[in-house]
Amino acid sequence: MEILTQINDGILTINFNRPEKKNAITFGMYEAMANAINASNEDKNVSVILITGKPEIFTAGNDLEDFMKHAGSLMSEEMPPVYQFMHALNDAKKPVIAAVSGGAVGIGTTLLMHCELVYAADNAKFSMPFTQLGLCPEFASSMVLPQIAGYQRAAEMLLLGEAFSAQQAHEMGLVNKVLPLEELLPYAEKQAAKIAALPAKSIRLTKSLMKANQPQAIREKMTEENAHFGAMLSQPEAREAMMAFFQKRKPDFKQFN
């Protein structure tokens, strides 16, 4: 099972479990996560959701081989699993906590913007290398990240696509707390248990009030980004970036300027 899920004492834990591929996410994994989150909305046994990875890696983002195999579906009228997951997380009724250690690449970072609480180990490394792949931001990160970090910090992260540390993520407001690796999961589980022990209706209403009209605005921004993202996948810049990745070389974008 490449996505492990379990419900214990009111906590739904979703665990990336593909360490041999650096927890790179396939369409099947997106579908499993979307189904788990959607099911939790009406499950009285779930009060809070905890998303985790492995000590050495949260997720390397999309499995590029699997992603490119299904790239055509991104432009279809049917909602592909990656978008199902985005919508499920955006619409989740229960609070979501993320515990991040190791690399969090692409959607591994953008999904954190839709969590209520984010805790990171001191070995965590975040990146959104969309421009480096000839693509554009996704998961409404072009709207949400400036709200969290401020425009200039968001611009630096999204335009350059360079990796940044757990401490930098904490300073910009993306992460609530940075902890030693061995303390990360116990701390995140303790925080989840605190929420699970509180009145469920109060927790759900508090989240709903804080989100206000944001879910609809995020859906609209995701629709806009997804249209550009899907179209850009077939452009020469993205093809060059993908070829360079598989050939283990540096891409040459000068020919497209």
CSV table of C-alpha atoms in Angstrom, one decimal:
chain,number,residue,atom,x,y,z
A,1,MET,CA,0.0,0.0,0.0
A,2,GLU,CA,1.6,3.2,-1.2
A,3,ILE,CA,-0.8,5.3,1.0
A,4,LEU,CA,-1.4,4.0,4.5
A,5,THR,CA,-4.5,5.2,6.4
A,6,GLN,CA,-5.7,4.4,9.9
A,7,ILE,CA,-8.2,5.9,12.3
A,8,ASN,CA,-7.2,5.9,16.0
A,9,ASP,CA,-8.7,7.9,18.8
A,10,GLY,CA,-10.3,10.4,16.4
A,11,ILE,CA,-7.2,10.9,14.3
A,12,LEU,CA,-7.2,9.9,10.6
A,13,THR,CA,-3.5,9.4,9.7
A,14,ILE,CA,-2.6,9.5,6.0
A,15,ASN,CA,1.0,8.3,5.4
A,16,PHE,CA,3.0,8.4,2.2
A,17,ASN,CA,4.5,4.9,2.0
A,18,ARG,CA,6.6,4.7,-1.2
A,19,PRO,CA,10.1,5.3,0.2
A,20,GLU,CA,11.8,3.4,-2.6
A,21,LYS,CA,10.6,6.1,-5.0
A,22,LYS,CA,11.0,9.0,-2.4
A,23,ASN,CA,7.3,8.9,-1.8
A,24,ALA,CA,6.7,10.3,-5.3
A,25,ILE,CA,2.9,10.5,-5.8
A,26,THR,CA,1.1,8.6,-8.5
A,27,PHE,CA,-2.5,9.1,-9.7
A,28,GLY,CA,-3.5,6.1,-7.7
A,29,MET,CA,-2.1,7.6,-4.6
A,30,TYR,CA,-3.9,10.9,-5.2
A,31,GLU,CA,-7.2,8.9,-5.6
A,32,ALA,CA,-6.6,7.0,-2.3
A,33,MET,CA,-5.9,10.3,-0.4
A,34,ALA,CA,-8.9,12.0,-1.9
A,35,ASN,CA,-11.2,9.1,-1.0
A,36,ALA,CA,-9.9,9.1,2.6
A,37,ILE,CA,-10.4,12.8,3.1
A,38,ASN,CA,-13.8,12.9,1.5
A,39,ALA,CA,-14.9,9.9,3.6
A,40,SER,CA,-13.7,11.6,6.8
A,41,ASN,CA,-16.1,14.5,6.3
A,42,GLU,CA,-19.1,12.5,7.5
A,43,ASP,CA,-17.2,10.0,9.7
A,44,LYS,CA,-18.0,10.7,13.3
A,45,ASN,CA,-14.9,8.6,14.3
A,46,VAL,CA,-12.7,11.2,12.7
A,47,SER,CA,-12.0,14.6,14.4
A,48,VAL,CA,-8.7,15.6,12.8
A,49,ILE,CA,-6.5,14.5,9.9
A,50,LEU,CA,-2.7,14.0,10.1
A,51,ILE,CA,-0.6,13.7,7.0
A,52,THR,CA,2.9,12.3,7.3
A,53,GLY,CA,5.7,10.8,5.3
A,54,LYS,CA,8.9,9.0,6.2
A,55,PRO,CA,11.7,10.4,8.4
A,56,GLU,CA,14.0,10.9,5.4
A,57,ILE,CA,11.3,12.1,2.9
A,58,PHE,CA,7.8,13.7,3.0
A,59,THR,CA,7.3,13.4,-0.7
A,60,ALA,CA,9.3,14.1,-3.9
A,61,GLY,CA,6.1,15.5,-5.4
A,62,ASN,CA,4.6,14.0,-8.6
A,63,ASP,CA,6.0,10.8,-10.0
A,64,LEU,CA,7.0,12.4,-13.3
A,65,GLU,CA,6.8,9.2,-15.3
A,66,ASP,CA,3.3,8.4,-14.1
A,67,PHE,CA,2.3,12.1,-14.3
A,68,MET,CA,3.3,12.4,-17.9
A,69,LYS,CA,1.5,9.2,-18.8
A,70,HIS,CA,-1.7,10.7,-17.5
A,71,ALA,CA,-1.0,14.3,-18.6
A,72,GLY,CA,-3.7,14.3,-21.2
A,73,SER,CA,-6.3,13.8,-18.5
A,74,LEU,CA,-5.5,17.2,-17.0
A,75,MET,CA,-7.2,18.9,-19.9
A,76,SER,CA,-10.2,16.6,-20.0
A,77,GLU,CA,-13.7,17.5,-18.6
A,78,GLU,CA,-13.4,14.7,-16.0
A,79,MET,CA,-11.5,15.6,-12.9
A,80,PRO,CA,-8.3,13.6,-12.7
A,81,PRO,CA,-7.2,12.2,-9.3
A,82,VAL,CA,-4.6,14.9,-8.6
A,83,TYR,CA,-7.4,17.6,-8.8
A,84,GLN,CA,-9.7,15.3,-6.8
A,85,PHE,CA,-7.1,15.4,-4.0
A,86,MET,CA,-6.7,19.2,-4.3
A,87,HIS,CA,-10.5,19.7,-4.0
A,88,ALA,CA,-10.8,17.2,-1.2
A,89,LEU,CA,-8.1,18.9,0.9
A,90,ASN,CA,-9.5,22.3,0.2
A,91,ASP,CA,-13.0,21.2,1.2
A,92,ALA,CA,-12.1,19.1,4.2
A,93,LYS,CA,-14.4,19.8,7.1
A,94,LYS,CA,-12.0,18.5,9.8
A,95,PRO,CA,-8.7,20.2,10.7
A,96,VAL,CA,-5.7,19.0,8.9
A,97,ILE,CA,-2.2,18.7,10.4
A,98,ALA,CA,1.0,17.9,8.5
A,99,ALA,CA,4.2,16.5,9.9
A,100,VAL,CA,7.0,17.1,7.4
A,101,SER,CA,10.5,15.6,7.5
A,102,GLY,CA,13.0,15.4,4.7
A,103,GLY,CA,12.1,16.8,1.2
A,104,ALA,CA,8.7,18.3,0.4
A,105,VAL,CA,8.8,19.0,-3.4
A,106,GLY,CA,6.1,20.6,-5.5
A,107,ILE,CA,2.7,19.6,-4.2
A,108,GLY,CA,4.5,18.3,-1.1
A,109,THR,CA,4.9,22.0,-0.3
A,110,THR,CA,1.8,23.5,-1.8
A,111,LEU,CA,-0.5,21.1,0.0
A,112,LEU,CA,0.8,22.5,3.3
A,113,MET,CA,-0.8,25.8,2.5
A,114,HIS,CA,-4.2,24.1,2.9
A,115,CYS,CA,-3.5,22.6,6.3
A,116,GLU,CA,-4.4,24.2,9.6
A,117,LEU,CA,-1.2,23.2,11.4
A,118,VAL,CA,2.2,22.3,9.9
A,119,TYR,CA,5.1,21.0,11.9
A,120,ALA,CA,8.5,20.4,10.4
A,121,ALA,CA,11.6,18.4,11.4
A,122,ASP,CA,14.9,20.3,11.3
A,123,ASN,CA,15.9,18.2,8.3
A,124,ALA,CA,12.9,19.3,6.2
A,125,LYS,CA,13.5,21.0,2.9
A,126,PHE,CA,10.8,22.7,0.8
A,127,SER,CA,10.7,23.6,-2.9
A,128,MET,CA,8.2,24.5,-5.6
A,129,PRO,CA,10.3,24.1,-8.8
A,130,PHE,CA,7.5,24.8,-11.2
A,131,THR,CA,9.3,27.4,-13.3
A,132,GLN,CA,12.3,25.1,-13.4
A,133,LEU,CA,10.1,22.6,-15.2
A,134,GLY,CA,8.6,25.1,-17.6
A,135,LEU,CA,5.3,25.1,-15.7
A,136,CYS,CA,3.4,27.5,-13.4
A,137,PRO,CA,2.2,27.3,-9.8
A,138,GLU,CA,-0.6,24.9,-8.8
A,139,PHE,CA,-3.0,24.2,-5.9
A,140,ALA,CA,-3.8,28.0,-5.7
A,141,SER,CA,-0.2,28.6,-4.4
A,142,SER,CA,0.0,31.8,-6.6
A,143,MET,CA,-2.8,33.2,-4.4
A,144,VAL,CA,-2.3,31.5,-1.0
A,145,LEU,CA,1.5,31.8,-0.6
A,146,PRO,CA,1.5,35.6,-0.9
A,147,GLN,CA,-1.2,35.7,1.8
A,148,ILE,CA,0.9,33.5,4.1
A,149,ALA,CA,4.4,34.8,3.4
A,150,GLY,CA,4.0,38.2,1.8
A,151,TYR,CA,4.3,39.1,-1.9
A,152,GLN,CA,8.1,39.4,-2.1
A,153,ARG,CA,8.9,36.2,-0.2
A,154,ALA,CA,6.3,34.3,-2.3
A,155,ALA,CA,7.7,35.8,-5.5
A,156,GLU,CA,11.2,34.6,-4.5
A,157,MET,CA,10.0,31.0,-3.8
A,158,LEU,CA,7.7,30.8,-6.9
A,159,LEU,CA,9.8,32.6,-9.5
A,160,LEU,CA,13.1,31.0,-8.7
A,161,GLY,CA,11.8,27.6,-7.5
A,162,GLU,CA,14.7,27.1,-5.2
A,163,ALA,CA,14.7,25.0,-2.1
A,164,PHE,CA,14.3,26.5,1.4
A,165,SER,CA,14.9,25.3,4.9
A,166,ALA,CA,12.5,24.4,7.7
A,167,GLN,CA,13.7,27.6,9.5
A,168,GLN,CA,12.9,29.7,6.5
A,169,ALA,CA,9.5,28.1,6.2
A,170,HIS,CA,8.9,28.9,9.8
A,171,GLU,CA,10.0,32.5,9.4
A,172,MET,CA,7.6,33.1,6.5
A,173,GLY,CA,4.6,31.5,8.4
A,174,LEU,CA,4.3,28.3,6.4
A,175,VAL,CA,5.3,26.2,9.4
A,176,ASN,CA,4.1,26.5,12.9
A,177,LYS,CA,7.1,24.9,14.7
A,178,VAL,CA,10.4,23.3,13.8
A,179,LEU,CA,11.4,20.3,15.9
A,180,PRO,CA,14.3,17.7,16.1
A,181,LEU,CA,13.4,14.8,13.8
A,182,GLU,CA,12.8,12.3,16.6
A,183,GLU,CA,10.3,14.7,18.2
A,184,LEU,CA,8.3,15.6,15.1
A,185,LEU,CA,5.7,12.8,14.9
A,186,PRO,CA,5.1,12.5,18.6
A,187,TYR,CA,4.5,16.2,18.8
A,188,ALA,CA,2.2,16.3,15.8
A,189,GLU,CA,0.3,13.3,17.2
A,190,LYS,CA,0.0,15.1,20.6
A,191,GLN,CA,-1.4,18.2,18.9
A,192,ALA,CA,-3.8,16.1,16.9
A,193,ALA,CA,-4.9,14.3,20.1
A,194,LYS,CA,-5.6,17.7,21.8
A,195,ILE,CA,-8.0,18.6,18.9
A,196,ALA,CA,-9.6,15.2,18.9
A,197,ALA,CA,-10.4,15.7,22.6
A,198,LEU,CA,-12.3,19.0,22.1
A,199,PRO,CA,-16.0,19.3,21.1
A,200,ALA,CA,-16.2,18.2,17.4
A,201,LYS,CA,-18.8,20.7,16.5
A,202,SER,CA,-16.8,23.6,17.9
A,203,ILE,CA,-13.7,22.6,16.0
A,204,ARG,CA,-15.6,22.2,12.7
A,205,LEU,CA,-17.4,25.5,13.1
A,206,THR,CA,-14.2,27.3,14.1
A,207,LYS,CA,-12.4,26.0,11.0
A,208,SER,CA,-15.4,27.0,8.8
A,209,LEU,CA,-15.5,30.5,10.2
A,210,MET,CA,-11.7,31.0,9.7
A,211,LYS,CA,-12.0,29.7,6.1
A,212,ALA,CA,-15.0,31.9,5.4
A,213,ASN,CA,-15.3,32.3,1.6
A,214,GLN,CA,-11.7,31.1,1.0
A,215,PRO,CA,-12.5,27.6,-0.3
A,216,GLN,CA,-14.5,29.1,-3.2
A,217,ALA,CA,-11.8,31.6,-4.0
A,218,ILE,CA,-9.2,28.8,-3.9
A,219,ARG,CA,-11.3,26.6,-6.2
A,220,GLU,CA,-11.5,29.5,-8.7
A,221,LYS,CA,-7.7,30.1,-8.6
A,222,MET,CA,-7.1,26.3,-8.9
A,223,THR,CA,-9.2,26.2,-12.0
A,224,GLU,CA,-7.3,29.1,-13.5
A,225,GLU,CA,-3.9,27.6,-12.6
A,226,ASN,CA,-4.8,24.1,-13.8
A,227,ALA,CA,-5.8,25.4,-17.2
A,228,HIS,CA,-2.4,27.1,-17.6
A,229,PHE,CA,-0.6,24.1,-16.1
A,230,GLY,CA,-2.2,21.5,-18.4
A,231,ALA,CA,-1.5,23.6,-21.5
A,232,MET,CA,2.1,24.3,-20.5
A,233,LEU,CA,2.8,20.5,-20.2
A,234,SER,CA,2.7,20.2,-24.0
A,235,GLN,CA,5.0,23.3,-24.6
A,236,PRO,CA,8.6,22.9,-25.6
A,237,GLU,CA,10.0,24.3,-22.4
A,238,ALA,CA,8.2,21.6,-20.3
A,239,ARG,CA,9.3,18.9,-22.7
A,240,GLU,CA,12.9,20.1,-22.5
A,241,ALA,CA,12.7,20.1,-18.7
A,242,MET,CA,11.2,16.6,-18.5
A,243,MET,CA,13.8,15.2,-21.0
A,244,ALA,CA,16.6,16.8,-19.0
A,245,PHE,CA,15.3,15.2,-15.8
A,246,PHE,CA,15.2,11.7,-17.3
A,247,GLN,CA,18.5,12.2,-19.0
A,248,LYS,CA,20.0,13.6,-15.7
A,249,ARG,CA,21.3,16.8,-17.3
A,250,LYS,CA,20.7,20.5,-16.9
A,251,PRO,CA,17.9,21.8,-19.1
A,252,ASP,CA,18.6,24.4,-21.8
A,253,PHE,CA,15.9,27.0,-21.9
A,254,LYS,CA,17.9,29.7,-23.9
A,255,GLN,CA,16.6,28.3,-27.2
A,256,PHE,CA,13.1,29.3,-26.2
A,257,ASN,CA,13.7,33.0,-25.3
